[in-house]
Amino acid sequence: MISHPDLSIEQLQEGKISGFETQIEIKKTTCAICSANCGIDASVKDGVVIKVEGTAENPANKGTLCSKGAANRQYIYHEDRIRTPLLKRGGKNSTEFEPISWDQALDIISSRMLEIKDQSGPESVVFFSGFPKRLRPFLKRLAHGFGSPNYCTESSTCFYATLIANKLNYGCAGEADIQNSECLLVWSTNPFHSATADVSNLLDAIDTGLKIIEVGPLITPLSSHADIHLRIRPGTSGALALGMAHVIIEEGLYDSDFVNHWTVGFDEYRKYTKQFTPSATEEITSVPAASIIQAARLYASSKTSSLMSGASPTVHHTNGVQNHRAITALIGLTGNFDRKGGNRVIPSSHYGFNTRQDEFEQSKPWSEMAPRIAQEVLPVWSELVEQAQAIPLPAQIHSGKPYPIRAMLAFGLNYRMWPGSDNMKESLKKLDFLVDIDLFLTDSAKLADLVLPACTSFEKNDLRVWSPNYAIWTEPVIKPVGESRSDINIIIDLADKLGLDDPLLKQGQEACLDWIIKPSGFTISDLKAAPGGMFLPEIETPFFQYKEKGFPTPSGKMEFCSSILKKAGYDALPKYVEPKHSPVSAPEMALDYPLILNTGSRLPMFMHSRTFRLPWTRALRHDPMADINPIDGERRDIKTGDTIKLSTHRSSITVKAHITQRVPPGVVAMFHAYPEADVNLLIEPDYCDPISGYPGFKSLLCEVTKIMDD
Ligand SMILES: Nc1nc2c(c(=O)[nH]1)N[C@H]1C(S)=C(S)[C@@H](COP(=O)(O)OP(=O)(O)OC[C@H]3O[C@@H](n4cnc5c(=O)[nH]c(N)nc54)[C@H](O)[C@@H]3O)O[C@H]1N2
Ligand SMILES: Nc1nc2c(c(=O)[nH]1)N[C@H]1C(S)=C(S)[C@@H](COP(=O)(O)OP(=O)(O)OC[C@H]3O[C@@H](n4cnc5c(=O)[nH]c(N)nc54)[C@H](O)[C@@H]3O)O[C@H]1N2
Ligand code: SF4
Ligand SMILES: [Mo]
């Protein structure tokens, strides 16, 4: 059949148009460069992806792709892709590898892991997942089956600290019900850069009258749509939230019915907020008092208001959990918890609906395993998060206390994720056995004794569900590059080699997923019938669930004063303390390092460490650049493009200057994970929040100086 009679074969080929004439076939898959997992139409010819486009019928990305997604072919076929298992030759410091077979590799891994388990206990082996998400339930099950409590992930810097804050306040988290809201308080998240697929819905809601209050030091694409933008000094969110609460309480704008019936600790909280007058709050946060009052009134007196915050910017501070508690306390204070147009409670899992994921992954109770890494020093983390905290991992590797950590099986390890990344790198060299499974031979993979090749989303099966009810099961659209394999299949094969008697894992990925999603009422077979994805029956989640069941906190109510924090010896109220290193808390240090360093605010073309190597995305911002306000640039005679030294009291890196109003005066912003200018070298390994263990990536002290060309 001729599909395009008006075009010549040359034209069809040049346009990479699918059809009989060109032998180009469109196959459905997803992009896994970030967690949005946009639907992709991959044009495949002779087993090679020759073009990628967004899937039009996918309700999440609606046919669009971002700059990173458009560069997927450079990602899949990059020369750094690992093509076979690799065994290190010539000792720890060597970077020479020899290709070996999968059988040899899995034999070596299982025998070394079992030997170390025998000698030092299963807890001495760590199971780690970096940014990759979908393998996690399988990896945790493998860790617990092996007997190790030390399954940990990149979530040691992402999302869980906000979850902890929400659990302390409410026992659970509530998502912004934007479509039904009159006012949206966007507290430090920039979806235009970090979640591009979500932006069209947000813009639609703004078009139909949604009021926006944006909180954040940086100017973002949202700022031009915002009714109010509070350009806060980094690390002072807690004070701003308490200041808004002060206005709301003093002006009687709070929901007294909710507060009286459903909260504990309100009197202490009310008393505490008294000191956060608008002018005192301005003094701390740099936000004008009048704007604080205006924002508090708009948020509290709109008929419905919701709060949207990011997974990390409010908690990448040494005072992060308490800051985030203060922010989300505003939801309860104004009666916007679990109501239409407020913040609603929806089932949480990697799959977006009710599943048996928890049962699947926690295959052994904590009481039957050794304590997790840093369990004693982070009791609240250990009580509220069902995995180990990875940030203190290098400290335990170095000290061997309370027990030695000797081996690590890591999927997607990037030592530049850790504050004091050189310290993490050194600790990895001390391990007796390190395995890294990655797509690319990264600087971290080069430290491993054995490296295994993982494959991309284009080369494997995957289950993905977009909230609230669109799901896809993908088949591989091309053969795996080289001998690479899917992470989940690697885990399943390893479980077998390790002799784990796990009847579920033995049945393979599909059977495991079917077991996990059983409560949803659909199966993988159902999804196979719809290659581009399908709508599932929408689950009605009722509002005001707490009125039936109470809050899942120790008191059964929302806790302005947290009983869990009190028991663990922390402040029960969401008390504001300065970041450990700020111009206020460390004036001596600020003499030499007067600027505030804010690291890792997202740039649209970079995804942590992953897309620097892609020519298209790298070309959009070739050099590592620090954003500096014109006032600070002028004072130091620094112009855009100048080579500068960005320093903290710990270390310094060389970058280019980018003079921009995007950052307020006194603040320097720098993206993280650049291989040649790693900003995490500038941060102390223990510069962390005492409750969550999260690093203070977004508020510390620095200086920039021009490097004179010879
Ligand atoms: N392109 C791209 N997208 C990504 C990622 C990526 O690396 N690249 N990473 C993904 C991941 S893992 C995450 S966690 C999300 C994060 O994505 P977002 O939640 O959007 O977080 P950021 O971009 O770090 O910061 C958003 C805003 O927070 C504000 N902010 C920064 N510091 C402070 C502060 O100290 N106080 C206050 N109140 N506000 C502050 C700034 O104004 C900034 O614009 O992005 C995800 N999406
Ligand atoms: N200074 C500073 N540091 C930060 C942050 C910050 O804002 N500032 N943000 C923090 C946050 S929020 C996060 S989430 C972390 C991100 O933490 P990282 O884990 O460092 O994230 P990535 O660099 O995206 O991915 C890690 C590795 O996973 C590999 N990988 C990708 N896909 C796959 C796959 O399917 N399988 C396997 N096996 N490997 C894969 C990649 O190639 C890469 O080498 O960084 C944190 N670090
Ligand atoms: S937002 Fe971009 S990188 Fe993320 S999944 Fe979509 S296309 Fe891929
Ligand atoms: Mo993150």
mmCIF file of N, CA and C in Angstrom, residues 640-684:
data_model
loop_
_atom_site.group_PDB
_atom_site.id
_atom_site.type_symbol
_atom_site.label_atom_id
_atom_site.label_comp_id
_atom_site.label_asym_id
_atom_site.label_seq_id
_atom_site.Cartn_x
_atom_site.Cartn_y
_atom_site.Cartn_z
ATOM 1 N N THR A 640 30.237 38.411 32.177
ATOM 2 C CA THR A 640 29.854 37.116 31.596
ATOM 3 C C THR A 640 30.988 36.579 30.730
ATOM 4 N N GLY A 641 31.317 35.304 30.928
ATOM 5 C CA GLY A 641 32.361 34.668 30.128
ATOM 6 C C GLY A 641 33.721 34.690 30.800
ATOM 7 N N ASP A 642 33.877 35.530 31.842
ATOM 8 C CA ASP A 642 35.163 35.535 32.554
ATOM 9 C C ASP A 642 35.381 34.198 33.257
ATOM 10 N N THR A 643 36.631 33.799 33.326
ATOM 11 C CA THR A 643 36.958 32.607 34.103
ATOM 12 C C THR A 643 37.084 33.026 35.565
ATOM 13 N N ILE A 644 36.381 32.299 36.431
ATOM 14 C CA ILE A 644 36.392 32.683 37.850
ATOM 15 C C ILE A 644 36.660 31.474 38.734
ATOM 16 N N LYS A 645 37.076 31.800 39.950
ATOM 17 C CA LYS A 645 37.232 30.754 40.966
ATOM 18 C C LYS A 645 36.014 30.842 41.875
ATOM 19 N N LEU A 646 35.310 29.737 42.008
ATOM 20 C CA LEU A 646 34.175 29.673 42.933
ATOM 21 C C LEU A 646 34.670 28.888 44.146
ATOM 22 N N SER A 647 34.702 29.558 45.311
ATOM 23 C CA SER A 647 35.326 28.919 46.481
ATOM 24 C C SER A 647 34.407 28.933 47.690
ATOM 25 N N THR A 648 34.583 27.899 48.499
ATOM 26 C CA THR A 648 34.046 27.902 49.867
ATOM 27 C C THR A 648 35.239 27.660 50.776
ATOM 28 N N HIS A 649 34.977 27.617 52.089
ATOM 29 C CA HIS A 649 36.118 27.383 52.988
ATOM 30 C C HIS A 649 36.708 25.990 52.782
ATOM 31 N N ARG A 650 35.993 25.104 52.083
ATOM 32 C CA ARG A 650 36.515 23.741 51.913
ATOM 33 C C ARG A 650 37.404 23.586 50.686
ATOM 34 N N SER A 651 36.986 24.215 49.560
ATOM 35 C CA SER A 651 37.698 23.968 48.304
ATOM 36 C C SER A 651 37.265 24.981 47.250
ATOM 37 N N SER A 652 37.820 24.843 46.048
ATOM 38 C CA SER A 652 37.363 25.745 44.988
ATOM 39 C C SER A 652 37.357 25.025 43.639
ATOM 40 N N ILE A 653 36.540 25.563 42.712
ATOM 41 C CA ILE A 653 36.505 25.036 41.348
ATOM 42 C C ILE A 653 36.598 26.215 40.380
ATOM 43 N N THR A 654 37.021 25.915 39.155
ATOM 44 C CA THR A 654 37.136 26.969 38.148
ATOM 45 C C THR A 654 35.973 26.849 37.180
ATOM 46 N N VAL A 655 35.253 27.955 37.012
ATOM 47 C CA VAL A 655 34.072 27.956 36.128
ATOM 48 C C VAL A 655 34.029 29.267 35.351
ATOM 49 N N LYS A 656 33.048 29.418 34.491
ATOM 50 C CA LYS A 656 32.826 30.694 33.803
ATOM 51 C C LYS A 656 31.749 31.480 34.554
ATOM 52 N N ALA A 657 31.818 32.795 34.447
ATOM 53 C CA ALA A 657 30.798 33.628 35.081
ATOM 54 C C ALA A 657 29.636 33.845 34.130
ATOM 55 N N HIS A 658 28.429 33.858 34.690
ATOM 56 C CA HIS A 658 27.235 34.197 33.929
ATOM 57 C C HIS A 658 26.511 35.271 34.736
ATOM 58 N N ILE A 659 26.629 36.505 34.256
ATOM 59 C CA ILE A 659 26.029 37.612 35.005
ATOM 60 C C ILE A 659 24.554 37.696 34.636
ATOM 61 N N THR A 660 23.688 37.587 35.656
ATOM 62 C CA THR A 660 22.253 37.496 35.364
ATOM 63 C C THR A 660 21.415 37.935 36.558
ATOM 64 N N GLN A 661 20.265 38.535 36.211
ATOM 65 C CA GLN A 661 19.301 38.929 37.254
ATOM 66 C C GLN A 661 18.567 37.707 37.805
ATOM 67 N N ARG A 662 18.765 36.551 37.176
ATOM 68 C CA ARG A 662 18.066 35.345 37.621
ATOM 69 C C ARG A 662 18.322 35.081 39.113
ATOM 70 N N VAL A 663 19.553 35.404 39.560
ATOM 71 C CA VAL A 663 19.834 35.245 40.997
ATOM 72 C C VAL A 663 19.756 36.610 41.669
ATOM 73 N N PRO A 664 19.274 36.662 42.903
ATOM 74 C CA PRO A 664 19.228 37.954 43.585
ATOM 75 C C PRO A 664 20.635 38.369 44.029
ATOM 76 N N PRO A 665 20.813 39.636 44.363
ATOM 77 C CA PRO A 665 22.117 40.066 44.865
ATOM 78 C C PRO A 665 22.510 39.217 46.077
ATOM 79 N N GLY A 666 23.785 38.879 46.155
ATOM 80 C CA GLY A 666 24.264 38.124 47.325
ATOM 81 C C GLY A 666 24.181 36.624 47.163
ATOM 82 N N VAL A 667 23.618 36.146 46.019
ATOM 83 C CA VAL A 667 23.463 34.694 45.832
ATOM 84 C C VAL A 667 24.183 34.266 44.554
ATOM 85 N N VAL A 668 24.865 33.128 44.625
ATOM 86 C CA VAL A 668 25.493 32.534 43.441
ATOM 87 C C VAL A 668 24.853 31.162 43.221
ATOM 88 N N ALA A 669 24.408 30.895 41.996
ATOM 89 C CA ALA A 669 23.791 29.592 41.712
ATOM 90 C C ALA A 669 24.670 28.807 40.754
ATOM 91 N N MET A 670 24.838 27.538 41.051
ATOM 92 C CA MET A 670 25.724 26.700 40.230
ATOM 93 C C MET A 670 25.114 25.312 40.090
ATOM 94 N N PHE A 671 24.993 24.828 38.858
ATOM 95 C CA PHE A 671 24.473 23.480 38.632
ATOM 96 C C PHE A 671 25.506 22.452 39.135
ATOM 97 N N HIS A 672 24.995 21.290 39.516
ATOM 98 C CA HIS A 672 25.866 20.274 40.130
ATOM 99 C C HIS A 672 26.256 19.191 39.115
ATOM 100 N N ALA A 673 27.189 18.354 39.525
ATOM 101 C CA ALA A 673 27.559 17.107 38.830
ATOM 102 C C ALA A 673 28.389 17.275 37.555
ATOM 103 N N TYR A 674 28.796 18.530 37.220
ATOM 104 C CA TYR A 674 29.716 18.685 36.080
ATOM 105 C C TYR A 674 30.975 17.862 36.347
ATOM 106 N N PRO A 675 31.382 17.015 35.390
ATOM 107 C CA PRO A 675 32.599 16.235 35.629
ATOM 108 C C PRO A 675 33.821 17.132 35.841
ATOM 109 N N GLU A 676 33.890 18.255 35.109
ATOM 110 C CA GLU A 676 35.108 19.077 35.205
ATOM 111 C C GLU A 676 34.990 20.213 36.212
ATOM 112 N N ALA A 677 33.859 20.374 36.837
ATOM 113 C CA ALA A 677 33.703 21.451 37.828
ATOM 114 C C ALA A 677 32.616 21.021 38.815
ATOM 115 N N ASP A 678 32.998 20.104 39.679
ATOM 116 C CA ASP A 678 32.027 19.468 40.574
ATOM 117 C C ASP A 678 31.811 20.328 41.814
ATOM 118 N N VAL A 679 30.635 20.944 41.884
ATOM 119 C CA VAL A 679 30.370 21.883 42.974
ATOM 120 C C VAL A 679 30.293 21.168 44.334
ATOM 121 N N ASN A 680 30.060 19.857 44.324
ATOM 122 C CA ASN A 680 29.977 19.151 45.603
ATOM 123 C C ASN A 680 31.335 18.953 46.274
ATOM 124 N N LEU A 681 32.406 19.316 45.543
ATOM 125 C CA LEU A 681 33.724 19.353 46.198
ATOM 126 C C LEU A 681 33.784 20.485 47.225
ATOM 127 N N LEU A 682 32.880 21.463 47.059
ATOM 128 C CA LEU A 682 32.922 22.660 47.904
ATOM 129 C C LEU A 682 32.157 22.484 49.215
ATOM 130 N N ILE A 683 31.458 21.368 49.344
ATOM 131 C CA ILE A 683 30.562 21.186 50.498
ATOM 132 C C ILE A 683 31.120 20.101 51.424
ATOM 133 N N GLU A 684 31.108 20.389 52.741
ATOM 134 C CA GLU A 684 31.591 19.394 53.710
ATOM 135 C C GLU A 684 30.691 18.155 53.689
#
